[in-house]
GROMACS .gro file of C-alpha atoms in nm:
model
  511
    1MET     CA    1  -0.003   0.006  -0.003
    2GLU     CA    2   0.285   0.231   0.069
    3ALA     CA    3   0.418   0.203  -0.277
    4LYS     CA    4   0.076   0.274  -0.419
    5ALA     CA    5   0.039   0.584  -0.215
    6SER     CA    6   0.354   0.725  -0.365
    7LEU     CA    7   0.192   0.743  -0.704
    8PRO     CA    8  -0.003   1.069  -0.800
    9LEU     CA    9  -0.366   1.060  -0.749
   10LYS     CA   10  -0.440   1.140  -1.116
   11MET     CA   11  -0.225   0.842  -1.220
   12ARG     CA   12  -0.400   0.610  -0.980
   13MET     CA   13  -0.741   0.715  -1.114
   14LEU     CA   14  -0.637   0.666  -1.473
   15LEU     CA   15  -0.499   0.327  -1.380
   16PHE     CA   16  -0.820   0.224  -1.219
   17LEU     CA   17  -1.030   0.329  -1.512
   18LEU     CA   18  -0.796   0.162  -1.765
   19HIS     CA   19  -0.799  -0.159  -1.557
   20ALA     CA   20  -1.176  -0.158  -1.529
   21ALA     CA   21  -1.221  -0.105  -1.902
   22THR     CA   22  -0.974  -0.375  -2.007
   23LYS     CA   23  -1.117  -0.620  -1.749
   24SER     CA   24  -1.462  -0.573  -1.910
   25ALA     CA   25  -1.318  -0.601  -2.262
   26TYR     CA   26  -1.126  -0.922  -2.206
   27ARG     CA   27  -1.364  -1.214  -2.216
   28PRO     CA   28  -1.297  -1.537  -2.028
   29ASN     CA   29  -1.320  -1.734  -2.358
   30GLY     CA   30  -1.015  -1.556  -2.494
   31THR     CA   31  -1.192  -1.307  -2.715
   32VAL     CA   32  -1.199  -0.931  -2.686
   33ASN     CA   33  -1.456  -0.656  -2.715
   34ARG     CA   34  -1.275  -0.442  -2.971
   35ARG     CA   35  -1.539  -0.168  -2.964
   36LEU     CA   36  -1.494  -0.118  -2.585
   37LEU     CA   37  -1.113  -0.130  -2.615
   38ASN     CA   38  -1.125   0.137  -2.888
   39LEU     CA   39  -1.327   0.363  -2.655
   40VAL     CA   40  -1.041   0.384  -2.406
   41ASP     CA   41  -0.762   0.375  -2.670
   42LEU     CA   42  -0.762   0.740  -2.768
   43LYS     CA   43  -0.581   0.808  -3.101
   44ALA     CA   44  -0.337   1.081  -3.208
   45PRO     CA   45  -0.303   1.190  -3.572
   46PRO     CA   46   0.036   1.223  -3.749
   47ASN     CA   47   0.186   1.575  -3.730
   48PRO     CA   48   0.346   1.670  -4.066
   49LYS     CA   49   0.411   2.006  -3.914
   50PRO     CA   50   0.649   2.000  -3.611
   51PHE     CA   51   0.494   1.963  -3.275
   52ASN     CA   52   0.727   1.994  -2.971
   53GLY     CA   53   1.019   1.994  -3.213
   54VAL     CA   54   0.925   1.668  -3.383
   55LYS     CA   55   0.714   1.591  -3.696
   56SER     CA   56   0.560   1.258  -3.776
   57TYR     CA   57   0.405   1.074  -4.068
   58ASP     CA   58   0.266   0.733  -4.142
   59VAL     CA   59   0.393   0.479  -4.392
   60SER     CA   60   0.206   0.169  -4.507
   61VAL     CA   61   0.417  -0.152  -4.531
   62ASP     CA   62   0.151  -0.415  -4.618
   63PRO     CA   63  -0.213  -0.294  -4.626
   64SER     CA   64  -0.341  -0.655  -4.641
   65ARG     CA   65  -0.237  -0.708  -4.283
   66ASN     CA   66  -0.251  -0.351  -4.161
   67LEU     CA   67   0.120  -0.336  -4.116
   68TRP     CA   68   0.238   0.021  -4.107
   69PHE     CA   69   0.459   0.250  -3.906
   70ARG     CA   70   0.471   0.609  -3.776
   71ALA     CA   71   0.799   0.785  -3.829
   72PHE     CA   72   0.899   1.058  -3.583
   73VAL     CA   73   1.167   1.302  -3.704
   74PRO     CA   74   1.329   1.575  -3.488
   75THR     CA   75   1.320   1.909  -3.653
   76ASP     CA   76   1.517   2.097  -3.391
   77HIS     CA   77   1.820   1.886  -3.458
   78CYS     CA   78   2.087   2.149  -3.556
   79SER     CA   79   2.390   1.923  -3.617
   80PRO     CA   80   2.458   1.850  -3.983
   81GLY     CA   81   2.521   1.476  -3.900
   82TYR     CA   82   2.313   1.171  -3.968
   83LEU     CA   83   2.057   1.046  -3.719
   84PRO     CA   84   2.025   0.691  -3.573
   85VAL     CA   85   1.711   0.500  -3.638
   86VAL     CA   86   1.511   0.351  -3.337
   87VAL     CA   87   1.262   0.088  -3.438
   88TYR     CA   88   0.997   0.081  -3.152
   89PHE     CA   89   0.743  -0.189  -3.071
   90HIS     CA   90   0.460  -0.073  -2.848
   91GLY     CA   91   0.318  -0.265  -2.551
   92GLY     CA   92  -0.029  -0.388  -2.473
   93GLY     CA   93  -0.005  -0.758  -2.408
   94PHE     CA   94  -0.003  -0.826  -2.781
   95VAL     CA   95  -0.376  -0.742  -2.768
   96THR     CA   96  -0.423  -0.366  -2.774
   97PHE     CA   97  -0.277  -0.019  -2.856
   98GLY     CA   98  -0.079   0.090  -3.165
   99PRO     CA   99   0.167   0.365  -3.281
  100ASP     CA  100  -0.126   0.609  -3.299
  101SER     CA  101  -0.236   0.549  -2.938
  102ARG     CA  102  -0.193   0.883  -2.757
  103PRO     CA  103   0.052   0.747  -2.489
  104PHE     CA  104   0.283   0.581  -2.742
  105ASP     CA  105   0.264   0.871  -2.986
  106ALA     CA  106   0.374   1.103  -2.707
  107LEU     CA  107   0.649   0.857  -2.582
  108CYS     CA  108   0.797   0.811  -2.928
  109ARG     CA  109   0.782   1.189  -2.991
  110HIS     CA  110   0.963   1.257  -2.676
  111LEU     CA  111   1.218   0.995  -2.743
  112SER     CA  112   1.282   1.123  -3.093
  113GLY     CA  113   1.344   1.474  -2.981
  114SER     CA  114   1.554   1.384  -2.677
  115ILE     CA  115   1.814   1.150  -2.838
  116PRO     CA  116   1.778   1.287  -3.112
  117ALA     CA  117   1.683   1.003  -3.347
  118VAL     CA  118   1.438   0.902  -3.615
  119VAL     CA  119   1.196   0.682  -3.428
  120VAL     CA  120   0.991   0.420  -3.631
  121SER     CA  121   0.689   0.298  -3.430
  122VAL     CA  122   0.553  -0.018  -3.588
  123ASN     CA  123   0.187  -0.124  -3.597
  124TYR     CA  124   0.181  -0.508  -3.582
  125ARG     CA  125  -0.118  -0.741  -3.589
  126LEU     CA  126  -0.283  -0.803  -3.251
  127ALA     CA  127  -0.411  -1.116  -3.068
  128PRO     CA  128  -0.645  -1.300  -3.031
  129GLU     CA  129  -0.744  -1.227  -3.396
  130HIS     CA  130  -0.382  -1.293  -3.498
  131ARG     CA  131  -0.186  -1.530  -3.276
  132TYR     CA  132   0.183  -1.605  -3.272
  133PRO     CA  133   0.388  -1.584  -3.484
  134ALA     CA  134   0.203  -1.295  -3.660
  135GLN     CA  135   0.348  -1.030  -3.435
  136TYR     CA  136   0.702  -1.145  -3.478
  137GLU     CA  137   0.657  -1.176  -3.854
  138ASP     CA  138   0.528  -0.819  -3.871
  139GLY     CA  139   0.815  -0.683  -3.664
  140PHE     CA  140   1.079  -0.841  -3.874
  141GLU     CA  141   0.906  -0.751  -4.199
  142ALA     CA  142   0.913  -0.386  -4.083
  143LEU     CA  143   1.290  -0.414  -4.057
  144LYS     CA  144   1.315  -0.566  -4.405
  145PHE     CA  145   1.090  -0.292  -4.541
  146LEU     CA  146   1.320  -0.017  -4.409
  147ASP     CA  147   1.618  -0.192  -4.548
  148ASP     CA  148   1.464  -0.216  -4.890
  149ASN     CA  149   1.298   0.119  -4.885
  150PRO     CA  150   1.536   0.365  -4.712
  151GLN     CA  151   1.378   0.654  -4.917
  152GLU     CA  152   1.066   0.628  -4.682
  153LEU     CA  153   1.286   0.782  -4.405
  154PRO     CA  154   1.447   1.127  -4.408
  155GLU     CA  155   1.779   1.162  -4.599
  156ASN     CA  156   1.966   1.207  -4.273
  157ALA     CA  157   1.836   0.871  -4.124
  158ASP     CA  158   2.127   0.633  -4.105
  159LEU     CA  159   2.008   0.270  -4.102
  160SER     CA  160   2.365   0.152  -4.042
  161ARG     CA  161   2.306   0.277  -3.690
  162CYS     CA  162   1.981   0.100  -3.592
  163PHE     CA  163   1.846   0.040  -3.242
  164ILE     CA  164   1.543  -0.174  -3.144
  165ALA     CA  165   1.326  -0.071  -2.852
  166GLY     CA  166   1.003  -0.188  -2.706
  167ASP     CA  167   0.798  -0.180  -2.387
  168SER     CA  168   0.610  -0.474  -2.224
  169ALA     CA  169   0.487  -0.695  -2.502
  170GLY     CA  170   0.692  -0.486  -2.742
  171GLY     CA  171   0.996  -0.557  -2.531
  172ASN     CA  172   0.940  -0.927  -2.590
  173LEU     CA  173   0.881  -0.860  -2.955
  174GLY     CA  174   1.201  -0.652  -2.977
  175HIS     CA  175   1.407  -0.929  -2.833
  176HIS     CA  176   1.290  -1.182  -3.081
  177VAL     CA  177   1.311  -0.948  -3.375
  178ALA     CA  178   1.668  -0.861  -3.272
  179LYS     CA  179   1.763  -1.225  -3.241
  180ARG     CA  180   1.625  -1.289  -3.589
  181ALA     CA  181   1.796  -0.987  -3.733
  182CYS     CA  182   2.131  -1.115  -3.606
  183GLU     CA  183   2.079  -1.423  -3.823
  184SER     CA  184   1.990  -1.223  -4.136
  185GLN     CA  185   2.161  -1.007  -4.398
  186PHE     CA  186   2.051  -0.655  -4.490
  187GLN     CA  187   2.149  -0.409  -4.752
  188GLN     CA  188   2.131  -0.092  -4.556
  189LEU     CA  189   2.049  -0.183  -4.209
  190ARG     CA  190   2.334  -0.303  -3.991
  191VAL     CA  191   2.291  -0.554  -3.702
  192GLN     CA  192   2.606  -0.557  -3.485
  193SER     CA  193   2.697  -0.524  -3.123
  194TYR     CA  194   2.981  -0.498  -2.877
  195GLY     CA  195   2.868  -0.780  -2.647
  196GLY     CA  196   3.192  -0.987  -2.643
  197ARG     CA  197   3.245  -0.948  -3.014
  198THR     CA  198   3.598  -0.966  -3.167
  199HIS     CA  199   3.510  -0.843  -3.518
  200LEU     CA  200   3.280  -0.649  -3.738
  201SER     CA  201   3.145  -0.789  -4.060
  202TRP     CA  202   2.996  -0.646  -4.378
  203LEU     CA  203   2.784  -0.873  -4.585
  204PRO     CA  204   2.585  -0.730  -4.882
  205ARG     CA  205   2.279  -0.916  -4.993
  206GLY     CA  206   2.315  -0.982  -5.363
  207HIS     CA  207   2.355  -0.629  -5.483
  208VAL     CA  208   2.613  -0.383  -5.602
  209THR     CA  209   2.657  -0.065  -5.417
  210SER     CA  210   2.815   0.245  -5.573
  211LEU     CA  211   3.044   0.427  -5.341
  212SER     CA  212   3.170   0.764  -5.490
  213GLY     CA  213   3.323   0.586  -5.796
  214PHE     CA  214   3.370   0.248  -5.629
  215GLU     CA  215   3.165  -0.064  -5.655
  216VAL     CA  216   3.084  -0.333  -5.408
  217PRO     CA  217   3.072  -0.681  -5.572
  218ALA     CA  218   2.759  -0.868  -5.471
  219ALA     CA  219   2.958  -1.169  -5.348
  220ALA     CA  220   3.218  -0.967  -5.155
  221THR     CA  221   3.258  -1.036  -4.785
  222GLY     CA  222   3.482  -0.833  -4.557
  223VAL     CA  223   3.566  -0.887  -4.196
  224LEU     CA  224   3.732  -0.615  -3.990
  225GLN     CA  225   3.929  -0.738  -3.686
  226SER     CA  226   4.151  -0.433  -3.658
  227PRO     CA  227   4.112  -0.071  -3.758
  228SER     CA  228   4.322  -0.087  -4.072
  229LEU     CA  229   4.257   0.007  -4.434
  230THR     CA  230   4.420  -0.150  -4.736
  231PHE     CA  231   4.450   0.086  -5.040
  232ALA     CA  232   4.534  -0.074  -5.369
  233LYS     CA  233   4.545   0.031  -5.741
  234GLY     CA  234   4.643  -0.124  -6.074
  235LYS     CA  235   4.928   0.006  -6.289
  236SER     CA  236   4.682   0.081  -6.579
  237ASP     CA  237   4.483   0.314  -6.358
  238ASN     CA  238   4.537   0.685  -6.309
  239LEU     CA  239   4.474   0.812  -5.964
  240THR     CA  240   4.108   0.917  -5.967
  241ARG     CA  241   3.909   1.147  -5.761
  242SER     CA  242   3.789   0.846  -5.567
  243TYR     CA  243   4.129   0.746  -5.472
  244GLU     CA  244   4.210   1.081  -5.324
  245GLN     CA  245   3.874   1.094  -5.146
  246ILE     CA  246   3.958   0.764  -4.970
  247VAL     CA  247   4.296   0.890  -4.853
  248GLU     CA  248   4.147   1.227  -4.763
  249ALA     CA  249   3.901   1.054  -4.540
  250ALA     CA  250   4.187   0.895  -4.361
  251VAL     CA  251   4.423   1.180  -4.334
  252PHE     CA  252   4.203   1.487  -4.305
  253CYS     CA  253   3.939   1.335  -4.088
  254PRO     CA  254   4.146   1.173  -3.819
  255ASN     CA  255   3.836   1.105  -3.602
  256LEU     CA  256   3.698   0.896  -3.880
  257LEU     CA  257   3.999   0.685  -3.970
  258PRO     CA  258   4.311   0.752  -3.748
  259PRO     CA  259   4.614   0.789  -3.976
  260ASP     CA  260   4.842   0.587  -3.750
  261LEU     CA  261   4.607   0.287  -3.791
  262ILE     CA  262   4.602   0.294  -4.173
  263VAL     CA  263   4.804   0.062  -4.408
  264ALA     CA  264   4.841   0.196  -4.749
  265THR     CA  265   4.932  -0.062  -5.020
  266TYR     CA  266   5.024   0.067  -5.368
  267ARG     CA  267   5.025  -0.238  -5.607
  268ARG     CA  268   5.153  -0.184  -5.955
  269LYS     CA  269   5.001  -0.451  -6.178
  270ARG     CA  270   4.809  -0.457  -6.490
  271SER     CA  271   4.589  -0.738  -6.378
  272PRO     CA  272   4.591  -0.740  -5.995
  273ARG     CA  273   4.527  -1.065  -5.826
  274LEU     CA  274   4.205  -1.085  -5.642
  275PRO     CA  275   4.184  -1.019  -5.347
  276LEU     CA  276   4.550  -0.969  -5.260
  277LEU     CA  277   4.544  -1.257  -5.011
  278SER     CA  278   4.918  -1.300  -5.047
  279LEU     CA  279   4.969  -0.963  -4.884
  280PHE     CA  280   4.684  -0.923  -4.643
  281PRO     CA  281   4.426  -1.170  -4.521
  282MET     CA  282   4.060  -1.078  -4.548
  283SER     CA  283   4.057  -0.957  -4.197
  284SER     CA  284   4.120  -0.612  -4.332
  285PRO     CA  285   3.881  -0.402  -4.541
  286PHE     CA  286   4.010  -0.346  -4.894
  287VAL     CA  287   3.946  -0.009  -5.060
  288SER     CA  288   4.000   0.033  -5.433
  289ASP     CA  289   3.813   0.058  -5.758
  290VAL     CA  290   3.706  -0.249  -5.957
  291ALA     CA  291   4.040  -0.249  -6.142
  292GLY     CA  292   4.249  -0.242  -5.828
  293ALA     CA  293   4.078  -0.495  -5.599
  294PRO     CA  294   3.737  -0.579  -5.464
  295LEU     CA  295   3.593  -0.325  -5.222
  296ALA     CA  296   3.485  -0.463  -4.890
  297VAL     CA  297   3.442  -0.168  -4.659
  298ALA     CA  298   3.352  -0.260  -4.297
  299VAL     CA  299   3.181   0.057  -4.199
  300ALA     CA  300   3.152   0.093  -3.820
  301VAL     CA  301   2.815  -0.023  -3.708
  302VAL     CA  302   2.621  -0.020  -3.385
  303ILE     CA  303   2.286  -0.153  -3.275
  304GLY     CA  304   2.128  -0.167  -2.934
  305LEU     CA  305   1.822  -0.330  -2.775
  306MET     CA  306   1.619  -0.127  -2.523
  307ALA     CA  307   1.369  -0.332  -2.330
  308LEU     CA  308   1.119  -0.132  -2.114
  309GLN     CA  309   0.974  -0.377  -1.856
  310PRO     CA  310   0.966  -0.655  -2.122
  311PHE     CA  311   0.677  -0.906  -2.103
  312PHE     CA  312   0.821  -1.250  -2.024
  313GLY     CA  313   0.675  -1.537  -1.820
  314GLY     CA  314   0.684  -1.906  -1.740
  315GLU     CA  315   0.484  -2.184  -1.572
  316GLU     CA  316   0.652  -2.104  -1.238
  317ARG     CA  317   0.504  -1.844  -1.013
  318THR     CA  318   0.781  -1.606  -0.915
  319GLU     CA  319   0.797  -1.411  -0.585
  320SER     CA  320   0.691  -1.090  -0.755
  321GLU     CA  321   0.393  -1.263  -0.913
  322LYS     CA  322   0.280  -1.380  -0.566
  323LYS     CA  323   0.264  -1.025  -0.432
  324PRO     CA  324  -0.041  -0.811  -0.489
  325VAL     CA  325   0.157  -0.483  -0.496
  326GLY     CA  326   0.130  -0.309  -0.827
  327SER     CA  327  -0.144  -0.539  -0.960
  328LEU     CA  328  -0.371  -0.241  -1.039
  329MET     CA  329  -0.187  -0.190  -1.365
  330LEU     CA  330  -0.103  -0.550  -1.447
  331SER     CA  331  -0.205  -0.859  -1.248
  332VAL     CA  332  -0.108  -1.226  -1.278
  333LYS     CA  333  -0.460  -1.306  -1.390
  334GLN     CA  334  -0.418  -1.064  -1.683
  335THR     CA  335  -0.082  -1.196  -1.782
  336ASP     CA  336  -0.212  -1.553  -1.790
  337TRP     CA  337  -0.496  -1.429  -2.018
  338TYR     CA  338  -0.260  -1.253  -2.242
  339TRP     CA  339  -0.045  -1.565  -2.291
  340ARG     CA  340  -0.355  -1.774  -2.364
  341THR     CA  341  -0.470  -1.537  -2.639
  342PHE     CA  342  -0.121  -1.497  -2.783
  343SER     CA  343  -0.028  -1.873  -2.804
  344PRO     CA  344  -0.136  -2.087  -3.102
  345ARG     CA  345  -0.427  -2.328  -3.040
  346GLY     CA  346  -0.368  -2.700  -3.039
  347GLU     CA  347   0.010  -2.717  -3.048
  348GLY     CA  348   0.074  -2.811  -2.688
  349TRP     CA  349   0.208  -2.473  -2.587
  350ASP     CA  350   0.277  -2.371  -2.236
  351ARG     CA  351   0.434  -2.069  -2.070
  352ASP     CA  352   0.775  -2.220  -2.078
  353HIS     CA  353   0.795  -2.202  -2.455
  354GLU     CA  354   1.109  -2.020  -2.561
  355VAL     CA  355   0.918  -1.720  -2.699
  356ILE     CA  356   0.760  -1.665  -2.351
  357ASN     CA  357   1.021  -1.791  -2.105
  358VAL     CA  358   1.325  -1.667  -2.303
  359SER     CA  359   1.566  -1.767  -2.011
  360GLY     CA  360   1.397  -2.089  -1.924
  361PRO     CA  361   1.495  -2.451  -1.979
  362ARG     CA  362   1.395  -2.440  -2.344
  363ALA     CA  363   1.568  -2.106  -2.404
  364ALA     CA  364   1.736  -2.057  -2.752
  365ASP     CA  365   2.117  -2.052  -2.747
  366ILE     CA  366   2.236  -1.703  -2.847
  367SER     CA  367   2.593  -1.739  -2.726
  368ARG     CA  368   2.720  -1.750  -3.086
  369LEU     CA  369   2.499  -1.470  -3.209
  370ASP     CA  370   2.612  -1.103  -3.236
  371PHE     CA  371   2.331  -1.003  -3.007
  372PRO     CA  372   2.306  -0.635  -2.950
  373THR     CA  373   2.409  -0.452  -2.639
  374THR     CA  374   2.099  -0.441  -2.419
  375LEU     CA  375   1.946  -0.200  -2.168
  376ILE     CA  376   1.666  -0.336  -1.950
  377PHE     CA  377   1.428  -0.132  -1.733
  378VAL     CA  378   1.261  -0.290  -1.426
  379GLY     CA  379   0.988  -0.152  -1.194
  380GLY     CA  380   0.982  -0.254  -0.828
  381MET     CA  381   0.600  -0.275  -0.831
  382ASP     CA  382   0.572  -0.471  -1.162
  383VAL     CA  383   0.460  -0.834  -1.119
  384LEU     CA  384   0.696  -0.914  -1.412
  385GLN     CA  385   1.013  -0.793  -1.256
  386ASP     CA  386   1.152  -1.131  -1.156
  387TRP     CA  387   1.127  -1.243  -1.517
  388GLN     CA  388   1.303  -0.939  -1.633
  389ARG     CA  389   1.587  -0.991  -1.388
  390ARG     CA  390   1.614  -1.348  -1.519
  391TYR     CA  391   1.641  -1.218  -1.864
  392TYR     CA  392   1.920  -0.987  -1.755
  393GLU     CA  393   2.113  -1.274  -1.588
  394TRP     CA  394   2.062  -1.495  -1.888
  395LEU     CA  395   2.207  -1.244  -2.120
  396LYS     CA  396   2.509  -1.212  -1.898
  397ARG     CA  397   2.554  -1.592  -1.894
  398SER     CA  398   2.527  -1.594  -2.274
  399GLY     CA  399   2.824  -1.359  -2.283
  400LYS     CA  400   2.626  -1.057  -2.399
  401GLU     CA  401   2.672  -0.689  -2.284
  402VAL     CA  402   2.370  -0.594  -2.084
  403SER     CA  403   2.263  -0.331  -1.819
  404LEU     CA  404   1.975  -0.302  -1.590
  405VAL     CA  405   1.801   0.009  -1.452
  406GLU     CA  406   1.552  -0.026  -1.171
  407TYR     CA  407   1.289   0.218  -1.047
  408PRO     CA  408   1.180   0.072  -0.713
  409ASP     CA  409   0.837   0.247  -0.662
  410MET     CA  410   0.720   0.216  -1.026
  411VAL     CA  411   0.436   0.006  -1.155
  412HIS     CA  412   0.425  -0.166  -1.498
  413GLY     CA  413   0.392   0.095  -1.775
  414PHE     CA  414   0.488   0.397  -1.568
  415TYR     CA  415   0.676   0.544  -1.870
  416ALA     CA  416   0.334   0.619  -2.039
  417PHE     CA  417   0.278   0.898  -1.782
  418PRO     CA  418   0.511   1.184  -1.872
  419GLU     CA  419   0.424   1.376  -1.553
  420LEU     CA  420   0.622   1.128  -1.342
  421PRO     CA  421   0.984   1.229  -1.269
  422GLU     CA  422   1.078   0.862  -1.321
  423SER     CA  423   0.932   0.875  -1.668
  424LYS     CA  424   1.149   1.174  -1.757
  425GLN     CA  425   1.449   1.000  -1.615
  426LEU     CA  426   1.382   0.687  -1.819
  427ILE     CA  427   1.390   0.907  -2.138
  428LEU     CA  428   1.723   1.050  -2.035
  429GLU     CA  429   1.854   0.696  -1.971
  430LEU     CA  430   1.747   0.588  -2.317
  431SER     CA  431   1.904   0.891  -2.474
  432LYS     CA  432   2.229   0.836  -2.283
  433PHE     CA  433   2.242   0.468  -2.386
  434VAL     CA  434   2.200   0.541  -2.751
  435ASN     CA  435   2.462   0.821  -2.756
  436MET     CA  436   2.710   0.614  -2.551
  437GLN     CA  437   2.682   0.334  -2.814
  438MET     CA  438   2.735   0.596  -3.086
  439GLU     CA  439   3.053   0.727  -2.916
  440ARG     CA  440   3.196   0.375  -2.918
  441HIS     CA  441   3.163   0.362  -3.291
  442CYS     CA  442   3.422   0.463  -3.544
  443TYR     CA  443   3.247   0.782  -3.676
  444SER     CA  444   3.363   1.132  -3.686
  445ARG     CA  445   3.286   1.310  -3.354
  446PHE     CA  446   3.208   1.626  -3.541
  447ASN     CA  447   2.912   1.521  -3.753
  448SER     CA  448   2.884   1.140  -3.722
  449VAL     CA  449   2.901   1.082  -4.093
  450PRO     CA  450   2.992   0.729  -4.190
  451VAL     CA  451   3.272   0.668  -4.433
  452TYR     CA  452   3.080   0.645  -4.760
  453ARG     CA  453   2.872   0.953  -4.684
  454TYR     CA  454   3.178   1.142  -4.581
  455LEU     CA  455   3.331   1.066  -4.920
  456GLN     CA  456   3.012   1.204  -5.087
  457LEU     CA  457   3.056   1.528  -4.897
  458VAL     CA  458   3.411   1.551  -5.006
  459ASP     CA  459   3.305   1.495  -5.361
  460GLN     CA  460   3.063   1.793  -5.345
  461GLN     CA  461   3.346   2.020  -5.212
  462TRP     CA  462   3.594   1.900  -5.471
  463GLU     CA  463   3.603   2.203  -5.700
  464GLU     CA  464   3.639   2.439  -5.401
  465GLU     CA  465   3.942   2.248  -5.276
  466ALA     CA  466   4.115   2.209  -5.610
  467THR     CA  467   4.345   2.505  -5.542
  468ALA     CA  468   4.479   2.325  -5.226
  469ALA     CA  469   4.585   2.012  -5.421
  470GLU     CA  470   4.959   2.062  -5.385
  471GLU     CA  471   4.932   2.116  -5.012
  472ARG     CA  472   4.721   1.799  -4.977
  473HIS     CA  473   4.976   1.608  -5.189
  474ALA     CA  474   5.261   1.705  -4.960
  475THR     CA  475   5.060   1.607  -4.644
  476LEU     CA  476   4.971   1.270  -4.800
  477VAL     CA  477   5.317   1.189  -4.895
  478LYS     CA  478   5.436   1.275  -4.545
  479ALA     CA  479   5.169   1.071  -4.381
  480PHE     CA  480   5.202   0.764  -4.600
  481HIS     CA  481   5.573   0.770  -4.669
  482PRO     CA  482   5.674   0.499  -4.416
  483MET     CA  483   5.384   0.274  -4.511
  484LEU     CA  484   5.395   0.267  -4.890
  485VAL     CA  485   5.474  -0.080  -5.032
  486VAL     CA  486   5.519  -0.166  -5.397
  487HIS     CA  487   5.489  -0.508  -5.558
  488PRO     CA  488   5.607  -0.462  -5.907
  489GLU     CA  489   5.485  -0.690  -6.186
  490ASP     CA  490   5.738  -0.946  -6.318
  491GLY     CA  491   5.879  -0.821  -6.645
  492ASP     CA  492   5.752  -0.469  -6.578
  493GLY     CA  493   6.080  -0.328  -6.697
  494GLU     CA  494   6.068  -0.031  -6.469
  495ASP     CA  495   6.310   0.034  -6.190
  496GLN     CA  496   6.142   0.298  -5.970
  497SER     CA  497   6.130   0.342  -5.595
  498PRO     CA  498   5.789   0.269  -5.446
  499HIS     CA  499   5.775   0.618  -5.302
  500MET     CA  500   5.851   0.781  -5.635
  501ALA     CA  501   5.606   0.562  -5.818
  502PHE     CA  502   5.324   0.671  -5.588
  503LEU     CA  503   5.454   1.028  -5.595
  504SER     CA  504   5.478   1.056  -5.971
  505ASP     CA  505   5.133   0.918  -6.044
  506PHE     CA  506   4.966   1.121  -5.772
  507LYS     CA  507   5.139   1.447  -5.866
  508GLY     CA  508   5.046   1.395  -6.231
  509TYR     CA  509   4.690   1.370  -6.129
  510THR     CA  510   4.675   1.660  -5.892
  511ASN     CA  511   4.859   1.884  -6.132
   0.00000   0.00000   0.00000
């Protein structure tokens, strides 16, 4: 009772009304009164014009299953850099609510402006009309849609820095979508982590990507184990603008690619071997044009999972489930009903299935997966808190990087009430988590532009910088002088020092 008394009166009244309405709408036979639920689920339209510094718009993914998302874009973001993308899955026991529900519209808007980030709130199919695995299929399909249709997001949205977030049932959904994403290949969206990883990988999915004059072969695979860059060219090539852009990115943007960690290889061959394995193993990214060597750029990537009081369970009754405290917002009777309506019929399911009890005896082995760094929020008055703590411990045992934040006096879903100080603090924690992960990434601290986009910016400024070519040339020679290596072709007939070979070709181009 003491914990309940610490909640504002307005919040307790709203919780009571919501609890009464949902109790009446949830029928014992596992069906729902949608009309009654819609009465208490007040909707918010999208805001094409900024509201509280954030604009929003809706995008249809698959009309046949009512799969769509609402994108929130911060407009007060003054930095010229690119923004991370947060894919958000709302809560509601898999049964109710959506991105246009007022609490979740406000939450995602606040999150978008605070980080800042482009937040994509997904509308997935609801139970009991659509049981498992419909929700998980929709969640993953939303990621695939973003990967295949990046034009649906603002130009400054960077899908190579994608985070997944979700609350309650959405936290459960986010976990399983992140797990599946770790096993998949994307074109734009990158799924990587720092949870015990020793490498970063880049795996294009059957396509060719143009990179400021370069091309990425569809079958190319690059793995980065150390921050080094291999720069190669063929004898028949002249130094092109793209070559200098690559080197400029290394030398003139030290926060992007530190010069002391770059290996420059100048290979003079008419038909260079592919992919120069005799010199460097494929543990380094190769940068060249199609005549020099295959391009396999391991662009620094980050992804995080943010689980707000995730909805997990099991056959066992935990200590927190036995206590009545906090049951006004969510009770054990409700959670049992949610799981019954969510689970498929006639397949012998119970609450120890791996999608419900993710840390239980039938839990999936994720120890070999590049599972994202995870942040978990727990409320001390939440009946689900023991399952959330077990999730935290399971991720640690699996060798993943995970943190837990607890709010001792908070009930389930407290983040939906912005007037609570704890709700404001949670937003700050989420923002801090995203930005900390960003800082751990190999991006320019000035504008957070990834390598390929930095090169595009250099290309746009090329004419303005042409007068400084000689100065750049001198700087490049000085920076790369001790690292230049030449492997002359047999029978080439030329006796030229490696430094002079590089110098003569480069100077001829810059002049």
